[in-house]
Coordinates of C-alpha atoms and ligand atoms in Angstrom, one line a residue:
M1 CA 61.1 -13.7 -7.4
R2 CA 58.8 -14.4 -10.4
F3 CA 56.6 -16.2 -8.3
V4 CA 56.4 -13.1 -6.0
T5 CA 55.8 -11.0 -8.9
M6 CA 52.9 -13.1 -10.1
V7 CA 51.2 -13.3 -6.7
F8 CA 51.5 -9.6 -6.5
F9 CA 49.7 -9.1 -9.9
V10 CA 47.1 -11.6 -9.0
F11 CA 46.4 -9.7 -5.7
V12 CA 46.2 -6.3 -7.8
I13 CA 43.7 -7.8 -10.3
L14 CA 41.4 -9.2 -7.5
V15 CA 41.4 -6.0 -5.6
A16 CA 40.6 -4.1 -8.9
C17 CA 37.8 -6.6 -9.6
R18 CA 36.4 -6.4 -5.9
E19 CA 36.5 -2.6 -6.3
K20 CA 34.8 -2.5 -9.5
T21 CA 32.0 -4.9 -8.4
V22 CA 31.2 -2.9 -5.2
V23 CA 31.4 0.5 -7.4
V24 CA 28.8 -1.0 -9.8
S25 CA 26.5 -2.2 -7.1
A26 CA 26.5 1.1 -5.3
D27 CA 25.7 2.9 -8.6
T28 CA 22.8 0.6 -9.7
Y29 CA 21.2 -0.2 -6.3
Y30 CA 17.4 0.6 -6.7
K31 CA 18.1 2.1 -10.0
E32 CA 16.7 -0.3 -12.3
Q33 CA 14.3 0.9 -15.0
H34 CA 11.0 1.3 -13.5
R35 CA 12.2 1.0 -10.0
P36 CA 10.5 3.1 -7.6
R37 CA 12.9 5.6 -5.6
F38 CA 10.7 6.6 -2.7
H39 CA 8.3 3.8 -2.4
F40 CA 9.0 0.5 -0.6
S41 CA 9.8 -2.4 -3.0
P42 CA 11.6 -5.7 -2.2
E43 CA 15.2 -6.2 -3.0
K44 CA 14.3 -9.1 -5.2
G45 CA 11.4 -11.3 -6.0
W46 CA 7.6 -11.0 -5.7
M47 CA 5.7 -9.0 -3.3
N48 CA 1.9 -8.6 -2.8
D49 CA -0.1 -7.5 0.3
P50 CA 1.4 -5.5 3.3
N51 CA 1.1 -7.7 6.3
G52 CA 1.5 -7.5 10.0
L53 CA 2.0 -3.5 10.3
V54 CA 2.9 -2.9 13.8
Y55 CA 4.7 -0.2 15.8
Y56 CA 6.7 -1.1 18.7
D57 CA 9.8 0.4 20.4
S58 CA 10.0 3.4 18.2
T59 CA 9.9 1.0 15.2
Y60 CA 7.5 0.7 12.4
H61 CA 7.4 -3.0 11.2
L62 CA 6.2 -3.8 7.6
F63 CA 5.8 -7.4 6.6
Y64 CA 4.5 -8.5 3.4
Q65 CA 3.4 -11.3 1.2
H66 CA 6.8 -12.3 -0.6
Y67 CA 8.1 -15.1 -2.7
P68 CA 12.0 -14.4 -2.8
D69 CA 12.7 -17.2 -5.4
S70 CA 10.8 -15.6 -8.3
N71 CA 8.9 -12.6 -9.7
V72 CA 5.7 -14.2 -9.8
W73 CA 3.2 -15.5 -7.0
G74 CA 4.3 -18.8 -5.4
P75 CA 4.8 -20.3 -1.8
M76 CA 4.1 -17.2 0.4
H77 CA 6.4 -16.1 3.2
W78 CA 6.4 -13.0 5.2
G79 CA 9.1 -10.5 4.0
H80 CA 10.2 -7.9 6.6
A81 CA 11.4 -4.5 6.8
T82 CA 11.7 -1.7 9.5
S83 CA 11.7 2.0 9.5
R84 CA 12.1 4.7 12.2
D85 CA 10.5 7.4 10.3
L86 CA 8.0 5.5 8.0
I87 CA 9.9 6.7 4.8
H88 CA 13.5 4.9 5.1
W89 CA 13.2 1.2 5.1
K90 CA 15.7 -1.3 6.1
H91 CA 15.3 -4.8 4.8
Q92 CA 15.4 -7.5 7.4
P93 CA 15.6 -11.4 7.2
I94 CA 12.4 -13.2 6.2
A95 CA 10.1 -13.4 9.1
L96 CA 7.9 -16.4 8.3
Y97 CA 8.7 -19.3 6.0
P98 CA 6.1 -21.8 4.5
D99 CA 5.8 -24.9 6.7
S100 CA 3.9 -28.3 7.0
L101 CA 0.6 -26.3 7.4
G102 CA 0.9 -24.6 4.2
Y103 CA 1.9 -21.1 2.7
I104 CA 2.0 -18.0 5.0
F105 CA -1.0 -15.8 3.8
S106 CA -2.0 -12.2 4.8
G107 CA -2.5 -11.2 8.3
S108 CA -1.7 -8.6 11.1
A109 CA 0.4 -8.3 14.1
V110 CA -0.3 -6.8 17.6
V111 CA 1.8 -6.1 20.7
D112 CA 0.3 -8.2 23.6
D113 CA 1.5 -5.9 26.3
H114 CA -0.5 -7.4 29.1
N115 CA 0.7 -11.0 28.1
T116 CA -2.9 -12.2 27.5
S117 CA -1.5 -15.1 25.3
G118 CA 0.7 -16.2 28.1
L119 CA 3.7 -16.2 25.5
Q120 CA 5.8 -13.6 27.3
Q121 CA 9.1 -14.9 28.8
K122 CA 11.1 -12.9 31.2
N123 CA 10.4 -9.3 30.4
A124 CA 10.1 -9.6 26.6
Q125 CA 6.6 -8.4 25.6
P126 CA 5.5 -10.7 22.9
L127 CA 4.7 -9.4 19.5
V128 CA 2.1 -11.7 18.1
A129 CA 1.3 -12.3 14.4
V130 CA -2.0 -13.7 13.3
F131 CA -2.1 -15.0 9.9
T132 CA -3.7 -17.4 7.4
H133 CA -2.1 -20.9 6.7
H134 CA -3.0 -21.8 3.2
D135 CA -2.7 -25.7 2.8
M136 CA -1.7 -26.1 -1.0
T137 CA -1.9 -30.0 -0.5
K138 CA -5.6 -29.5 0.3
E139 CA -6.2 -27.2 -2.5
K140 CA -4.7 -29.6 -4.9
A141 CA -6.9 -32.3 -3.5
G142 CA -9.9 -30.0 -4.1
K143 CA -10.5 -29.8 -0.2
I144 CA -12.7 -26.8 0.8
D145 CA -11.1 -26.3 4.3
R146 CA -7.8 -25.3 3.1
E147 CA -7.5 -22.1 5.1
S148 CA -7.1 -21.6 8.8
Q149 CA -5.8 -18.9 11.1
S150 CA -2.3 -19.4 13.0
L151 CA 0.0 -17.5 15.3
A152 CA 3.5 -16.6 15.4
Y153 CA 5.4 -14.7 18.1
S154 CA 8.5 -12.7 18.5
L155 CA 10.2 -12.1 22.0
D156 CA 13.0 -10.0 20.6
N157 CA 11.2 -6.8 19.3
G158 CA 10.2 -8.4 16.0
K159 CA 13.5 -9.7 14.8
T160 CA 12.9 -13.4 15.0
W161 CA 9.5 -15.5 15.0
T162 CA 8.4 -18.6 16.4
K163 CA 5.3 -20.5 15.1
Y164 CA 2.8 -21.2 17.8
S165 CA 3.1 -24.9 18.8
K166 CA -0.7 -25.6 18.7
N167 CA -1.4 -24.0 15.3
P168 CA -4.0 -23.4 13.8
V169 CA -5.9 -21.4 16.4
L170 CA -9.0 -20.9 14.4
K171 CA -10.0 -23.8 12.2
N172 CA -11.9 -23.7 9.0
K173 CA -15.6 -25.1 9.2
G174 CA -15.9 -25.3 5.6
D175 CA -15.3 -21.9 3.8
Q176 CA -12.9 -22.1 0.8
D177 CA -12.1 -18.6 1.3
F178 CA -11.3 -17.9 5.1
R179 CA -8.4 -15.6 5.6
D180 CA -6.5 -12.4 6.2
P181 CA -7.1 -12.0 9.8
K182 CA -6.9 -8.3 11.1
V183 CA -6.7 -8.3 15.0
F184 CA -6.9 -5.3 17.3
F185 CA -7.7 -4.7 21.0
H186 CA -11.2 -3.5 21.5
Q187 CA -11.1 -1.1 24.6
L188 CA -14.7 -1.1 25.7
T189 CA -15.1 -4.9 25.8
K190 CA -11.6 -5.6 26.7
K191 CA -11.2 -8.2 24.1
W192 CA -9.1 -9.0 21.1
I193 CA -11.4 -8.5 18.0
M194 CA -10.4 -10.4 14.6
A195 CA -11.9 -9.1 11.5
L196 CA -11.9 -11.9 8.8
A197 CA -12.7 -12.2 5.3
V198 CA -14.7 -15.1 4.3
G199 CA -15.8 -15.3 0.7
N200 CA -18.6 -12.8 0.0
H201 CA -18.7 -11.4 3.7
L202 CA -16.8 -10.5 6.8
E203 CA -16.8 -12.5 10.0
I204 CA -16.0 -11.1 13.4
F205 CA -14.4 -13.0 16.1
S206 CA -13.3 -12.4 19.7
S207 CA -10.9 -13.6 22.1
H208 CA -9.4 -13.1 25.6
N209 CA -5.9 -14.4 24.7
L210 CA -5.3 -14.4 20.9
I211 CA -5.6 -18.3 21.1
D212 CA -9.3 -19.3 21.7
W213 CA -11.6 -17.3 19.4
K214 CA -15.3 -17.3 19.4
K215 CA -17.6 -16.1 16.4
E216 CA -19.4 -13.0 17.2
S217 CA -21.1 -11.9 13.8
D218 CA -21.3 -11.7 10.0
F219 CA -21.4 -8.5 8.1
G220 CA -21.8 -7.7 4.5
K221 CA -23.5 -10.4 2.4
N222 CA -25.8 -7.9 0.9
E223 CA -23.9 -4.6 1.5
G224 CA -21.5 -2.9 -0.8
S225 CA -19.7 -4.3 -3.8
H226 CA -19.7 -7.9 -4.7
G227 CA -17.9 -8.2 -7.9
G228 CA -15.3 -10.4 -6.5
V229 CA -14.1 -12.3 -3.1
W230 CA -13.6 -10.2 -0.1
E231 CA -10.1 -10.0 1.1
C232 CA -7.9 -8.2 3.7
P233 CA -10.5 -6.4 5.9
D234 CA -9.5 -3.7 8.5
L235 CA -11.8 -2.2 11.3
F236 CA -10.9 0.8 13.4
P237 CA -12.4 3.8 15.0
L238 CA -11.7 7.4 13.7
K239 CA -12.9 10.6 14.6
T240 CA -13.9 13.9 12.4
K241 CA -12.3 17.1 13.3
E242 CA -15.5 18.0 15.0
G243 CA -15.3 14.9 17.2
T244 CA -17.7 12.6 15.8
Q245 CA -16.4 9.0 16.2
K246 CA -17.3 6.5 13.7
W247 CA -15.9 3.0 12.8
V248 CA -14.3 2.2 9.5
L249 CA -14.5 -1.2 7.8
I250 CA -11.9 -1.3 5.1
Q251 CA -12.8 -4.3 2.8
N252 CA -10.6 -5.2 -0.1
I253 CA -12.4 -6.9 -3.1
G254 CA -10.5 -9.0 -5.6
R255 CA -12.4 -8.1 -8.6
G256 CA -15.1 -5.7 -9.9
S257 CA -13.7 -2.6 -8.5
I258 CA -14.7 1.1 -9.7
N259 CA -11.9 1.5 -12.2
G260 CA -11.4 -2.2 -13.1
G261 CA -9.8 -5.5 -11.3
S262 CA -9.0 -5.5 -7.7
G263 CA -9.6 -2.5 -5.4
T264 CA -10.6 -1.2 -1.9
Q265 CA -14.1 -0.3 -0.6
Y266 CA -15.1 0.9 2.8
F267 CA -18.1 1.3 5.2
I268 CA -18.6 3.9 7.8
G269 CA -20.7 2.7 10.7
S270 CA -20.6 1.6 14.3
F271 CA -18.9 -1.4 16.2
D272 CA -19.9 -2.5 19.7
G273 CA -17.4 -5.3 20.1
H274 CA -19.9 -7.8 18.6
Y275 CA -21.5 -6.3 15.5
F276 CA -20.6 -3.9 12.7
K277 CA -23.4 -1.9 11.6
N278 CA -23.2 0.2 8.2
D279 CA -24.6 3.8 8.6
N280 CA -25.3 3.9 5.0
P281 CA -27.8 2.3 2.7
P282 CA -26.5 -1.4 1.7
S283 CA -26.3 -0.5 -1.9
L284 CA -24.0 2.6 -1.5
V285 CA -20.4 1.7 -2.4
L286 CA -17.5 3.9 -1.1
W287 CA -14.1 3.6 -2.8
L288 CA -10.9 4.3 -0.8
D289 CA -9.1 5.0 -4.2
Y290 CA -10.2 5.5 -7.7
G291 CA -7.1 4.5 -9.4
A292 CA -6.3 0.9 -10.5
D293 CA -3.2 0.2 -8.4
N294 CA -4.0 0.3 -4.8
Y295 CA -5.0 -3.0 -3.3
A296 CA -4.9 -5.1 0.0
G297 CA -4.1 -1.9 2.0
V298 CA -4.6 -1.9 5.8
T299 CA -3.4 0.1 8.8
W300 CA -0.9 0.1 11.5
F301 CA -1.3 -1.4 15.0
G302 CA -0.3 1.0 17.7
A303 CA 1.1 3.9 15.7
P304 CA 1.9 6.9 17.9
D305 CA -0.3 9.8 18.8
N306 CA -3.3 7.9 17.7
R307 CA -2.7 8.2 14.1
R308 CA -4.3 5.7 11.7
L309 CA -1.6 5.1 9.0
F310 CA -2.4 3.1 6.0
I311 CA -0.3 1.4 3.2
G312 CA -1.4 -0.4 0.0
W313 CA 0.1 -2.7 -2.4
M314 CA 0.6 -0.6 -5.5
S315 CA -0.8 -2.9 -8.2
N316 CA -3.8 -4.7 -9.5
W317 CA -4.1 -8.4 -8.5
D318 CA -6.9 -9.4 -11.0
D319 CA -5.7 -7.4 -14.0
Y320 CA -2.0 -7.7 -14.5
A321 CA 0.2 -7.8 -11.2
Q322 CA 2.1 -10.7 -12.3
K323 CA 2.9 -9.3 -15.7
I324 CA 4.0 -5.8 -15.1
P325 CA 7.4 -5.2 -16.9
T326 CA 10.0 -5.5 -14.1
Q327 CA 12.2 -8.8 -13.8
K328 CA 14.4 -8.6 -10.5
W329 CA 11.6 -7.6 -8.4
R330 CA 7.7 -7.3 -8.9
S331 CA 5.6 -4.5 -7.2
A332 CA 5.9 -1.7 -4.8
L333 CA 3.7 -0.3 -2.1
T334 CA 1.9 3.0 -1.8
V335 CA 3.4 5.7 0.1
P336 CA 2.1 5.6 3.9
R337 CA -1.0 7.7 4.2
E338 CA -2.6 9.1 7.1
L339 CA -6.5 8.5 7.4
G340 CA -9.1 10.6 8.7
L341 CA -12.9 11.4 8.6
R342 CA -14.5 14.5 7.0
Q343 CA -17.9 15.5 7.3
S344 CA -19.2 16.0 3.6
A345 CA -22.6 17.1 2.1
K346 CA -23.2 13.5 1.4
G347 CA -22.3 12.3 4.8
I348 CA -18.9 11.1 6.7
R349 CA -16.2 10.1 4.4
L350 CA -12.7 8.6 4.7
I351 CA -10.0 11.0 3.8
Q352 CA -6.4 10.1 3.2
Y353 CA -3.2 12.0 2.6
P354 CA 0.5 11.2 2.4
V355 CA 2.1 11.1 5.9
K356 CA 3.7 14.3 6.9
E357 CA 7.0 12.6 7.2
L358 CA 7.3 12.3 3.3
S359 CA 8.2 16.0 3.1
M360 CA 11.7 15.1 4.5
L361 CA 12.4 14.1 1.0
R362 CA 11.6 17.3 -0.7
V363 CA 14.4 19.4 -2.2
N364 CA 14.8 22.3 -4.6
K365 CA 11.4 24.1 -4.1
K366 CA 9.9 25.8 -7.0
Q367 CA 7.0 27.9 -7.1
I368 CA 4.6 30.1 -9.3
L369 CA 1.8 32.1 -8.3
N370 CA -1.4 33.7 -9.8
K371 CA -0.8 32.5 -13.3
T372 CA -3.4 32.1 -16.1
T373 CA -2.4 29.2 -18.6
E374 CA -3.4 28.1 -21.9
G375 CA -2.1 25.0 -23.6
F376 CA 1.1 23.8 -22.0
L377 CA 3.4 25.5 -19.2
V378 CA 6.6 23.4 -18.8
L379 CA 7.4 23.2 -14.9
S380 CA 10.3 20.9 -15.1
N381 CA 12.7 19.4 -17.7
E382 CA 14.9 17.3 -15.4
G383 CA 14.4 14.9 -12.7
K384 CA 11.6 12.3 -12.4
L385 CA 10.8 12.2 -8.7
K386 CA 8.4 15.0 -7.9
D387 CA 6.1 16.2 -5.1
L388 CA 3.7 18.8 -6.4
E389 CA 0.9 21.0 -4.8
L390 CA -1.4 22.8 -7.2
E391 CA -4.4 25.0 -6.6
F392 CA -6.8 26.1 -9.4
D393 CA -9.3 28.7 -9.3
L394 CA -12.5 27.4 -11.1
S395 CA -14.3 30.6 -11.1
N396 CA -11.8 32.0 -13.7
T397 CA -11.3 28.9 -15.7
S398 CA -12.8 28.6 -19.1
A399 CA -10.9 25.3 -20.2
Q400 CA -12.6 22.0 -20.6
S401 CA -10.0 20.2 -18.6
F402 CA -6.7 21.1 -17.0
G403 CA -4.1 19.5 -14.9
L404 CA -0.6 17.8 -15.3
V405 CA 1.2 15.9 -18.0
L406 CA 4.4 13.9 -17.7
S407 CA 6.0 13.1 -21.0
N408 CA 9.2 11.9 -22.6
T409 CA 11.0 12.2 -26.0
Q410 CA 9.2 9.1 -27.0
K411 CA 5.9 10.9 -27.3
E412 CA 4.7 8.9 -24.2
K413 CA 2.6 10.5 -21.7
V414 CA 0.4 10.2 -18.6
V415 CA -2.2 13.1 -18.2
A416 CA -4.0 13.7 -14.8
G417 CA -6.3 16.5 -13.9
Y418 CA -9.9 17.6 -13.8
D419 CA -12.5 17.6 -16.6
L420 CA -15.1 20.3 -16.1
L421 CA -17.4 19.0 -18.8
K422 CA -17.5 15.3 -17.4
K423 CA -17.1 16.7 -13.8
E424 CA -14.5 14.2 -12.9
I425 CA -10.9 13.8 -11.8
F426 CA -9.0 11.4 -14.1
I427 CA -5.7 9.8 -14.8
D428 CA -5.1 8.9 -18.5
R429 CA -2.4 6.4 -19.1
T430 CA -3.6 5.3 -22.6
Q431 CA -0.3 6.4 -24.2
S432 CA 2.2 5.9 -21.1
G433 CA 4.4 3.6 -22.7
K434 CA 4.7 -0.4 -22.2
N435 CA 1.2 -1.7 -22.1
S436 CA 1.5 -4.9 -24.3
F437 CA 1.7 -7.1 -21.0
S438 CA -2.1 -6.6 -20.6
D439 CA -5.1 -5.5 -22.5
K440 CA -6.4 -4.0 -19.2
F441 CA -3.5 -1.6 -18.6
A442 CA -3.9 1.4 -21.3
N443 CA -6.9 2.9 -19.8
R444 CA -8.3 6.2 -18.4
H445 CA -9.3 6.1 -14.9
A446 CA -11.9 8.5 -13.7
A447 CA -13.8 9.6 -10.5
P448 CA -16.9 11.9 -10.2
Y449 CA -16.1 15.1 -8.3
L450 CA -17.7 18.5 -7.6
P451 CA -15.1 21.1 -6.5
E452 CA -16.2 24.1 -4.6
G453 CA -14.6 27.1 -6.3
K454 CA -11.0 26.0 -5.9
L455 CA -9.4 22.7 -6.6
K456 CA -6.2 21.5 -4.8
L457 CA -4.1 18.6 -6.4
R458 CA -1.4 17.0 -4.6
I459 CA 0.5 14.7 -6.9
L460 CA 3.5 12.4 -6.2
I461 CA 5.4 11.1 -8.9
D462 CA 7.9 8.3 -8.6
V463 CA 9.7 6.4 -11.6
S464 CA 6.8 4.1 -12.5
S465 CA 3.8 5.6 -10.3
I466 CA 1.5 8.5 -9.8
E467 CA -0.6 9.2 -6.7
L468 CA -3.1 12.1 -6.7
F469 CA -4.9 13.4 -3.8
V470 CA -7.8 16.0 -4.3
D471 CA -8.7 18.8 -1.9
D472 CA -6.5 17.5 1.0
G473 CA -7.5 14.0 0.8
A474 CA -11.1 13.9 -0.2
L475 CA -10.3 11.8 -3.1
A476 CA -7.3 9.4 -4.1
M477 CA -6.1 7.7 -7.4
T478 CA -3.1 5.6 -7.6
D479 CA -1.8 4.4 -10.9
L480 CA 1.4 2.8 -12.3
F481 CA 3.1 3.4 -15.7
F482 CA 5.9 2.1 -17.5
P483 CA 7.4 4.3 -20.2
T484 CA 10.1 3.0 -22.3
E485 CA 12.3 6.0 -21.4
D486 CA 11.8 7.7 -17.9
Y487 CA 9.4 10.9 -18.0
S488 CA 11.5 13.9 -17.5
T489 CA 9.1 16.7 -18.6
I490 CA 6.4 18.0 -16.4
S491 CA 3.9 20.7 -17.6
L492 CA 0.7 22.2 -16.5
F493 CA -2.0 21.9 -19.4
S494 CA -5.3 23.4 -20.1
E495 CA -7.4 22.3 -23.0
H496 CA -10.1 24.3 -24.8
G497 CA -9.7 27.4 -22.7
K498 CA -7.9 28.9 -19.8
A499 CA -7.0 27.7 -16.5
T500 CA -6.1 30.1 -13.5
V501 CA -3.3 28.7 -11.2
V502 CA -3.5 30.2 -7.8
S503 CA -0.3 28.3 -6.9
A504 CA 1.8 25.8 -8.0
T505 CA 4.6 24.5 -5.8
W506 CA 6.9 21.5 -6.6
Y507 CA 9.9 19.7 -5.3
D508 CA 12.3 17.2 -6.4
M509 CA 12.1 14.2 -4.1
L510 CA 15.3 12.4 -2.8
S511 CA 15.6 8.5 -3.2
I512 CA 15.1 6.5 0.1
W513 CA 17.4 3.8 -1.4
N514 CA 20.9 5.4 -1.2
K515 CA 22.8 2.9 0.8
P516 CA 23.9 -0.4 -1.0
Ligands
LIG1 C1 -5.0 -10.5 -1.4 C2 -4.7 -12.1 -1.2 C3 -5.0 -12.3 0.2 C4 -4.1 -13.6 0.4 C5 -2.8 -13.2 -0.3 C6 -2.0 -14.4 -0.7 O1 -4.0 -10.0 -2.5 O2 -5.3 -12.8 -2.2 O3 -6.3 -12.6 0.4 O4 -4.0 -13.8 1.9 O5 -3.2 -12.4 -1.2 O6 -0.9 -14.0 -1.2

C-alpha cells in the first residue's frame, strides 16, 4: 500500500514538473531580451547571410549561413526555414552540413524544371543549390585555391538535400576570394547564369546544365565602391512603372560602406547573357541601404507574380556582428522587401518597401490628422512592436529637424527623422543603450535627401531594430539597437520650430513566434 502511495506521489510530481516546463517554454519562446518578434532569427546559435532563396510549390524557402553549436561564426551549415506567406516561418532541419570539401558558404538555389541537370528522378523536379565550398585545411595551410563552387539537390520539395557526387563543379584557378554564386535562368540565351564575387570584382559564368560552367566576363574592377572585398552578388531584371527594363546588380561589400563597415551597393545597367554594362559613370556609388545593419541581402528565385523579393542579414559583419549582446542566438534578418525601379531626376534608381504581406501583423490602428507639433507628442506608451506611416508637410514646417523618438525610463533613446538644415534623413543611436561591445556602434547614420514638399516615412520597430523607408521606398535605413530596458514610449518630435503632420497612422504588430 505504502509503495503504491509513493508511486502515486512520484507520478504527480513528475506530471507537475513536466507541465511546469511546458508552460515556461511556451511563455518564453522567442521572448528573450532583444529577441525580434516579427523578424526571422534562428532558434539558437549563429546566423549570417540568407542563402538559397527559392519559391517552389507554394512555399518560400529560406536557407541561411548557420553555426548551430555556437553564437559566433564557425563551421558553416545551411540552416533552413519555410513559409507560405513570407511572414511566419517554420524551422526545418539543417539542410547542408560541412563535409570533406569544406564549410558550406553562401549561395543560391533554383528550380531545374526542365531537368537540364539530369538530376531528376521519376516525377520529382530537382531543386538545385549552388554554393561555395570553403576548404579550411587549405586556408590554414595558406593555400589560395580554398574556395570552389558545388551543388546539392533535393527531390522532395526542399525537405532533404544530397550533395552532388562530382563536386566541385567550378574549380578555383587561383583567386583567394571566389564565392557566393547567385544563379538564375537567362530567358534570351536559354542558359543558366552564375554571378560570382571574386575579390574586387564580379565574374559571370554560363551553363546549359548547372554542372559545366563557362566564363563569360568580368565586371567592376574599376566601378563602384572598393573599400572591401566584394561578396554575395545578385543580378536580375526589373521594370519601372513606365515599363523601362533595366538590369540590377546587387553587390555586397565587406568594408567601407557609406555608414561604416559592411553594406550593399548596386549598379543599374544592361545584361545580354554575357556582359553586364553599367549605365552610370564608374565612380558613382549607389547604396541599397544607408543604415549600418543590412548586409549580404539577395532575392528569391521564382517568386510568384514576377515579384522581386529581397531579404538581408540585419547586422554589420565588419564592425560588430559577432559581438552584439545576445547569447542564445545571434542575428536576425530584415523584413522581406519588394524591390522596384523608379525614374528619378538623377536617373533610374532601385526602390524597396516592406512586402505587403507584413500588414497581416497589424492590430490596434491609431491615427492623427493635420496636426502641428512642437517639442514632443507621445503617440504610444505601451508595446514595443510598431508599424508607423507618417507624412509631413514641409511647406509648413519651421523646425530644424523632426521625426520619431523611441525611449524608455532609463533615458535611452533612438531618434529617426529628417534634418532640414543638413538636408538628410538620419537615425541616431548614440544613446540607444548597450554599446560597450563595440566602439563602432554608438553612432548617427545619415543619408542626403531632398524631399519635394511632403515627406513620407514608414517606420518598422521591433524589439531591437528600426527600418525606415522614405517616400514609398526611395531610400532605406536599417539599424539595430540594444536598450537595457525595452523601448515603450514612441513620440513625434520637432526641434527648433514646428512640424506639420499631415497624417500619422500607427499599429501594434503581432509576433510571428507564437507557437513553441
Ligand atoms: C558574407 C560572407 C560570404 C561567405 C559567408 C561565410 O557575409 O562572408 O562571402 O560566403 O559570409 O559565412
